[in-house]
Short mmCIF file of C-alpha atoms in Angstrom, two decimals:
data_model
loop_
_atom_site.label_atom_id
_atom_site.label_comp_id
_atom_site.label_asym_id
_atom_site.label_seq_id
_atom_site.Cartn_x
_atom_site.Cartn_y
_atom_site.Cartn_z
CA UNK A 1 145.18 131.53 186.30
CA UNK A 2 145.42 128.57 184.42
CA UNK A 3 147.30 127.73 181.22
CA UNK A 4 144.92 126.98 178.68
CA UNK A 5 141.89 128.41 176.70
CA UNK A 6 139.34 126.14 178.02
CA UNK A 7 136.35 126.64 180.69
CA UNK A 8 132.29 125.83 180.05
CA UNK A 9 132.40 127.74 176.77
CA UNK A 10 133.97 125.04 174.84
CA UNK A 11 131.08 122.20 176.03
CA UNK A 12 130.06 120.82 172.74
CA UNK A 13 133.77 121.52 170.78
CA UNK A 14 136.59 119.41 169.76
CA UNK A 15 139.21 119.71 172.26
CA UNK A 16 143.19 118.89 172.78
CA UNK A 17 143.78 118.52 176.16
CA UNK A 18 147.37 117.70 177.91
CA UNK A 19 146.99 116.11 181.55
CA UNK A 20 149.03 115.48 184.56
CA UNK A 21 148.76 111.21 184.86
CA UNK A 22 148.79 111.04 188.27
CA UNK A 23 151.01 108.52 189.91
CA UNK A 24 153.31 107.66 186.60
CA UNK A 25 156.77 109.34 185.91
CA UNK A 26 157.70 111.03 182.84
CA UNK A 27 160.59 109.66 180.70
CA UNK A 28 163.06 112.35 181.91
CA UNK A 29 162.47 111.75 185.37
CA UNK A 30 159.26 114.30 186.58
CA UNK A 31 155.78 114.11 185.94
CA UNK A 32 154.06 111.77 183.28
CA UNK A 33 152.20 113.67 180.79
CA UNK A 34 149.20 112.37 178.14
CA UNK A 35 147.65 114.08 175.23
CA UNK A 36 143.49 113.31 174.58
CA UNK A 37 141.69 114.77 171.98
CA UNK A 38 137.98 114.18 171.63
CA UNK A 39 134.40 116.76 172.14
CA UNK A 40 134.32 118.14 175.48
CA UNK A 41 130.68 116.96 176.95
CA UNK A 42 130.42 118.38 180.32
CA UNK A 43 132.61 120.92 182.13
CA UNK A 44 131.41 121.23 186.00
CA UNK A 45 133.24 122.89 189.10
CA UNK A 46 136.24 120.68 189.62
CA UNK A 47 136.74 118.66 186.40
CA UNK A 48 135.29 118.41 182.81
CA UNK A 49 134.26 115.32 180.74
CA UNK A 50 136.16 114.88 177.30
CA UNK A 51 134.75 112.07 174.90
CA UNK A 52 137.86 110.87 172.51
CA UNK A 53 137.09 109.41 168.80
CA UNK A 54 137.53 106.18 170.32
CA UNK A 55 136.78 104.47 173.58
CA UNK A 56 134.55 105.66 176.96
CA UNK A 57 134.50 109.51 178.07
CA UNK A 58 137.44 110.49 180.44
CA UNK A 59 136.62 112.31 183.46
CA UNK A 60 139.63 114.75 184.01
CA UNK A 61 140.35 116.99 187.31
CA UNK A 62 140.87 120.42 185.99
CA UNK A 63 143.48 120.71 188.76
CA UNK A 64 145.05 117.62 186.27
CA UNK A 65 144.98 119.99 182.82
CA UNK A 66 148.25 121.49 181.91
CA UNK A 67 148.04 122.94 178.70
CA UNK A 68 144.49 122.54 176.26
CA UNK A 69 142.54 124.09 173.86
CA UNK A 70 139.82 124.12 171.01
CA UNK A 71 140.40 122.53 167.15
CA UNK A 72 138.84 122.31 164.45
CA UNK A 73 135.89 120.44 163.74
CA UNK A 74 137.15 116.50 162.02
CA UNK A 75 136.86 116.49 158.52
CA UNK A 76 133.96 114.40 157.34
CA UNK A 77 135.03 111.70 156.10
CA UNK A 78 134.74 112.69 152.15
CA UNK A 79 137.06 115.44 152.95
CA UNK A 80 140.23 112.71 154.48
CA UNK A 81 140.49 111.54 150.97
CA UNK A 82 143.44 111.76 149.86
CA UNK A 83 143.91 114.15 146.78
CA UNK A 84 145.35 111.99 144.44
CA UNK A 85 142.42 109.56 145.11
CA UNK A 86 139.90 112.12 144.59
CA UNK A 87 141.48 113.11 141.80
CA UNK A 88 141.45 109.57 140.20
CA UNK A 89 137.81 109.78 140.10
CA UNK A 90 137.65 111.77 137.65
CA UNK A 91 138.44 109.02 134.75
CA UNK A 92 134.62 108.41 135.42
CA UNK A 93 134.07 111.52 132.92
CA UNK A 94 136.22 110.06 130.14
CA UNK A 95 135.02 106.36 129.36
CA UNK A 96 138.00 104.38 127.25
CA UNK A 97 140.74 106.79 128.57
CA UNK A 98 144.11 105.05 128.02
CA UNK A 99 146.45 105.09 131.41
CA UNK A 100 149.87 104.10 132.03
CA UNK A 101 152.08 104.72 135.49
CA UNK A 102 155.25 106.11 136.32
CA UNK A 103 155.22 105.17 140.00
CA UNK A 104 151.34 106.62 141.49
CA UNK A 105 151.63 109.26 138.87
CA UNK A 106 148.95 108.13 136.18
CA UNK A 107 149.58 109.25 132.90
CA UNK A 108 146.41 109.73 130.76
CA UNK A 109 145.37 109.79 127.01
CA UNK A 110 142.22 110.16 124.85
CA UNK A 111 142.57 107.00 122.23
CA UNK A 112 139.58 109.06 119.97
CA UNK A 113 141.60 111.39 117.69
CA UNK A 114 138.25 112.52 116.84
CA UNK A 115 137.38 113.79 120.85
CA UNK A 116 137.71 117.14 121.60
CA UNK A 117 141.33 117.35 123.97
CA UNK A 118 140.36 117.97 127.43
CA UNK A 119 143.45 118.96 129.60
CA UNK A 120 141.90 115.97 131.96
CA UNK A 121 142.21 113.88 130.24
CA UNK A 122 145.74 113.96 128.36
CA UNK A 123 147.50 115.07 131.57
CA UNK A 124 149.47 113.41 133.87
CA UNK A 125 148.04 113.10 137.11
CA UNK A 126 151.58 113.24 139.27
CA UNK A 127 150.07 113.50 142.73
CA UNK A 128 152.03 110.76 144.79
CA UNK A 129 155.20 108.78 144.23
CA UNK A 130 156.60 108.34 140.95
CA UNK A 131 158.76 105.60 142.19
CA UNK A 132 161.92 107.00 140.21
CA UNK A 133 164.24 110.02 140.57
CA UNK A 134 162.61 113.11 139.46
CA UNK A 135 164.38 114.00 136.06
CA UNK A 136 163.53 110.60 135.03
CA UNK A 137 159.97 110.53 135.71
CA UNK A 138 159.79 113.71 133.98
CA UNK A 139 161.62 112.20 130.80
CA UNK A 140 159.02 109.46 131.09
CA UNK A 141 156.16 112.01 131.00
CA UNK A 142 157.44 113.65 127.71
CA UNK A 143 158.20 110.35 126.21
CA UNK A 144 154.78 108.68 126.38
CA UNK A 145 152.87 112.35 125.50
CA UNK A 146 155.96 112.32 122.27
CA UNK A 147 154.28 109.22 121.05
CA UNK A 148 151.02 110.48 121.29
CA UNK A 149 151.68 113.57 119.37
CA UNK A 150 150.58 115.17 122.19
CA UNK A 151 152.22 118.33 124.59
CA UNK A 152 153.54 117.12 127.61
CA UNK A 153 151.03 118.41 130.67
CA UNK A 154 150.90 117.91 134.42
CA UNK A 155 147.92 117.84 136.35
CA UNK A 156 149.20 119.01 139.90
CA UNK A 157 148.07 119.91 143.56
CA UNK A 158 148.37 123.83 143.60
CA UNK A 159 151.33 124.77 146.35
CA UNK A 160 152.42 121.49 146.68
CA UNK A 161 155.96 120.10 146.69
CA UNK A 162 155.21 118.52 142.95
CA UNK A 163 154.90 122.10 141.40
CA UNK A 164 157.80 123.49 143.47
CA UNK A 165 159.79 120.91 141.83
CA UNK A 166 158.68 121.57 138.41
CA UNK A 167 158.99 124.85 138.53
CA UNK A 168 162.40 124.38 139.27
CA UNK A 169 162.87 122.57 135.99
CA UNK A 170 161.57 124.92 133.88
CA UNK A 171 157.55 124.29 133.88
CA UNK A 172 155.30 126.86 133.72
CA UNK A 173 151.41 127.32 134.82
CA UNK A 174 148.97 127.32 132.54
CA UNK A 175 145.77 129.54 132.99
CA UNK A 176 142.91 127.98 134.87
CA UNK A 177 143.16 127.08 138.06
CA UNK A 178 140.93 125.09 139.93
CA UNK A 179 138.85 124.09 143.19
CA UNK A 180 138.00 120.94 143.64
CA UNK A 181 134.47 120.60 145.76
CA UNK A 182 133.02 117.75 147.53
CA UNK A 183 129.40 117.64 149.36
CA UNK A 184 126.64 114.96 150.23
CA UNK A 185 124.33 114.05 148.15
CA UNK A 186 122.03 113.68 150.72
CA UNK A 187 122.63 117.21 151.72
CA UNK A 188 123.04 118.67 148.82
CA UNK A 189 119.63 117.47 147.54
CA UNK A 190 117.83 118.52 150.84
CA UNK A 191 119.39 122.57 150.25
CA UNK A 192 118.26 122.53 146.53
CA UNK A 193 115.03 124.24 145.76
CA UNK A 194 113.52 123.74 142.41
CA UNK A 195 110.57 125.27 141.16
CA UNK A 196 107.29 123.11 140.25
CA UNK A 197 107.26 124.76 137.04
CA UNK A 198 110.72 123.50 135.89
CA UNK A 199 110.49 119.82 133.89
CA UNK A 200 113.82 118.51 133.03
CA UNK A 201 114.18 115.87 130.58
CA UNK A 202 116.78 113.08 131.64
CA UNK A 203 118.61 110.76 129.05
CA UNK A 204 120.86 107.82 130.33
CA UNK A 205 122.91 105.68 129.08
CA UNK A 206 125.03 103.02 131.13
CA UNK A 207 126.48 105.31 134.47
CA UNK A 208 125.92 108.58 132.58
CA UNK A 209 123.01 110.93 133.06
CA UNK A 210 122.35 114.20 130.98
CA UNK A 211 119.81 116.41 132.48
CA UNK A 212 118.56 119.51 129.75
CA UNK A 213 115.47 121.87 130.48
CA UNK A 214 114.09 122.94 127.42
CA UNK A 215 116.98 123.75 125.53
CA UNK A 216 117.94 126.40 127.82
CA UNK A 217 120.37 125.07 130.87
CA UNK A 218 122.03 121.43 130.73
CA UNK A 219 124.27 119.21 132.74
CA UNK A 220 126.06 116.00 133.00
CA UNK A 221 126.85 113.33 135.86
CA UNK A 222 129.39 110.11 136.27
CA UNK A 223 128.81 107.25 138.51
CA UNK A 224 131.80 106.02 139.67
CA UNK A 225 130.87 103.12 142.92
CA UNK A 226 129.24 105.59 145.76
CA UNK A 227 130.50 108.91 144.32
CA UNK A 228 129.25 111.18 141.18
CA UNK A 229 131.17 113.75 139.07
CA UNK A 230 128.86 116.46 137.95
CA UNK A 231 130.18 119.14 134.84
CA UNK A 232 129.12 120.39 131.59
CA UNK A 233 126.44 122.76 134.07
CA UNK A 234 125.24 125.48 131.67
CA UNK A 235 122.61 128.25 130.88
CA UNK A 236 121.98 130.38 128.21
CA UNK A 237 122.77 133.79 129.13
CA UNK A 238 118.72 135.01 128.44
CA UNK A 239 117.69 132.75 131.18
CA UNK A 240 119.89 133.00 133.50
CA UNK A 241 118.54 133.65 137.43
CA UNK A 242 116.37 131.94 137.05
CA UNK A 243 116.49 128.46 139.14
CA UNK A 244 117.59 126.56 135.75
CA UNK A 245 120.80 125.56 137.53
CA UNK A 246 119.38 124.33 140.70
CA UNK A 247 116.68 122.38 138.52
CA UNK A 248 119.41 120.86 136.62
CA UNK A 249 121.68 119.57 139.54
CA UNK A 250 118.61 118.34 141.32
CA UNK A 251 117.55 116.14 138.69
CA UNK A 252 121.03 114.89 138.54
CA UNK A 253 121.46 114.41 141.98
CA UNK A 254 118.08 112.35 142.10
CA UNK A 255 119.40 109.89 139.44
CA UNK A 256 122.77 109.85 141.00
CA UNK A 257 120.95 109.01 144.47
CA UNK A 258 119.16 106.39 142.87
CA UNK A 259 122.48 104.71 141.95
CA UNK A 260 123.68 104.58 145.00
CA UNK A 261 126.08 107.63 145.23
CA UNK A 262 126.89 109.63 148.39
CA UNK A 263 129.44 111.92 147.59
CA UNK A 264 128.92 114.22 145.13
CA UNK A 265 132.31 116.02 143.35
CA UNK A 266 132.93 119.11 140.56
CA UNK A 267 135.36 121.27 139.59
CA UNK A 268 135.45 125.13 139.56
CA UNK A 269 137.69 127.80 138.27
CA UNK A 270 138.94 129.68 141.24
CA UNK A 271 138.16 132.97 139.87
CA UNK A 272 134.22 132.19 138.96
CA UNK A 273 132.72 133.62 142.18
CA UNK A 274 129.29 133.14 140.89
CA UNK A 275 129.56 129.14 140.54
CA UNK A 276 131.35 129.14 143.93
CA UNK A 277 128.55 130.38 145.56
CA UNK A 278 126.15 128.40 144.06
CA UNK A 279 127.45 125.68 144.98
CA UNK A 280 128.59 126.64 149.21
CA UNK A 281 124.97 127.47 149.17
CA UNK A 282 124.41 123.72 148.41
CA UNK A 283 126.75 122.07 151.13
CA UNK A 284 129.89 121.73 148.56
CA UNK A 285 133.28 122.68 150.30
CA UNK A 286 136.75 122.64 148.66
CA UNK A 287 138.69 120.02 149.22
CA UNK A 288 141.69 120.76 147.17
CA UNK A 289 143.02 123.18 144.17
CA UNK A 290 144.40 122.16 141.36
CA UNK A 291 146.24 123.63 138.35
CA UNK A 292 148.21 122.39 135.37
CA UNK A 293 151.98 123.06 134.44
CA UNK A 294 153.45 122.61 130.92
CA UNK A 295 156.92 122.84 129.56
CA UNK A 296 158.95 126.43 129.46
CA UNK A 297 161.89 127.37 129.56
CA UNK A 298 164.29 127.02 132.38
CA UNK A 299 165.31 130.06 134.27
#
């Protein structure tokens, strides 16, 4: 019996595959070994065709195949961004935003003291390296949020190392947790359905869009190079269920097509199932969660 989970079934999936190479001895002496992973295009009595990410399709003797078996589709390529550069796009949303760095951690500030204070956008972002020992880039955070008569706030990747280590100093979640979704454009316009009898009225002005139908459902989109933020989606409760949504995001989506963006981005509270759905239904997949932590006290 052989070793493996592999046979005709998995003709058309992604495959890990280790091999005998033939003729070649192993570094402690016995056989030589290799590792491919690519889509598995053929698989015939005898040996089975394996095309890697890279270079021509290997033909490999089954009688060859130690040890294999099916993995996960690749991400697209939207979802192998990293999170802190996702997360960077979102300055798109807040034009004049003030920023200064401890390390990669991007520390962020609304000049306006008129502008309503989103947790965005007077957060630090500290997703990466901060390029100093931990207690001081912490001290840094508080000191440049101190002079803003601001609370110090942390915009972190849920589970991650970063919030293990604040929690350890004493910072506590605050409520509102996050997914972060990504989709095509292209894609995402080709599953919306809006109905005929739906106008939305569009206003632009420089890389901003705002998208309203009659007073009764709005929504908002960034440009930022190929990709577009989308937020401030709402409807009034009396006309809700009534394609408003889908009209709205599809007259976004157009204008944000029209500018040249491909990847389309939004955020959405973990626990709103209905907004979730919505948006699966139209291609969008998480690509990270995200919450924020603010000062408590230590343990």
């Amino acid at each position: 019996m052989p070793a493996h989970r592999l046979g005709p079934h998995v003709v058309g999936q992604r495959v890990v595959i280790r091999r005998l190479v033939r003729g070649e001895t192993g570094p402690t002496g016995g056989p030589a070994f290799t590792d491919l992973l690519g889509i598995c295009t053929d698989w015939a009595e005898g040996w089975c065709v394996v095309a890697p990410e890279s270079g021509a399709p290997v033909r490999i003797p089954l009688a060859d195949i130690v040890s294999g078996k099916p993995v996960p589709p690749r991400p697209s390529v939207r979802h192998r961004v990293s999170v802190r550069e996702a997360e960077l796009r979102t300055a798109a949303l807040f034009p004049g935003l003030e920023t200064a760095y401890v390390g990669e951690w991007q520390l962020r500030a609304q000049p306006r003291p008129d502008a309503p204070v989103r947790r965005r956008a007077n957060s630090c972002l500290a997703m990466g390296d901060p390029g100093a020992p931990f207690d001081e880039a912490v001290a840094a955070v508080r000191a440049f949020y101190a002079a803003r008569d601001r609370p110090p706030l942390v915009n972190v990747e849920a589970a991650s190392e970063t919030e293990a280590a604040f929690r350890s100093h004493g910072w506590l979640p605050v409520p509102g947790d996050a997914h972060f979704l990504l989709a095509s454009v292209a894609r995402a316009r080709r599953l919306l359905a809006r109905s005929p009898a739906v106008a939305p009225a569009r206003s632009v002005e420089g890389d901003r869009a705002r998208v309203t139908v009659a007073g009764r459902a709005e929504g908002q989109a960034a440009v930022d190079g190929d990709w577009v933020g989308l937020f401030g989606l709402t409807v009034e409760p009396a006309y809700r269920r009534q394609g408003l949504a889908t009209a709205v995001l599809a007259e976004l989506l157009a204008w944000a097509a029209e500018q040249g963006a491909r990847t389309a981005w939004l955020h959405v509270e973990t626990g709103n199932d209905a907004a979730i759905a919505l948006y699966e239904g139209l291609g969008f997949e998480t690509h990270h969660t995200y919450r924020y932590l603010a000062p408590g006290t230590r343990p």
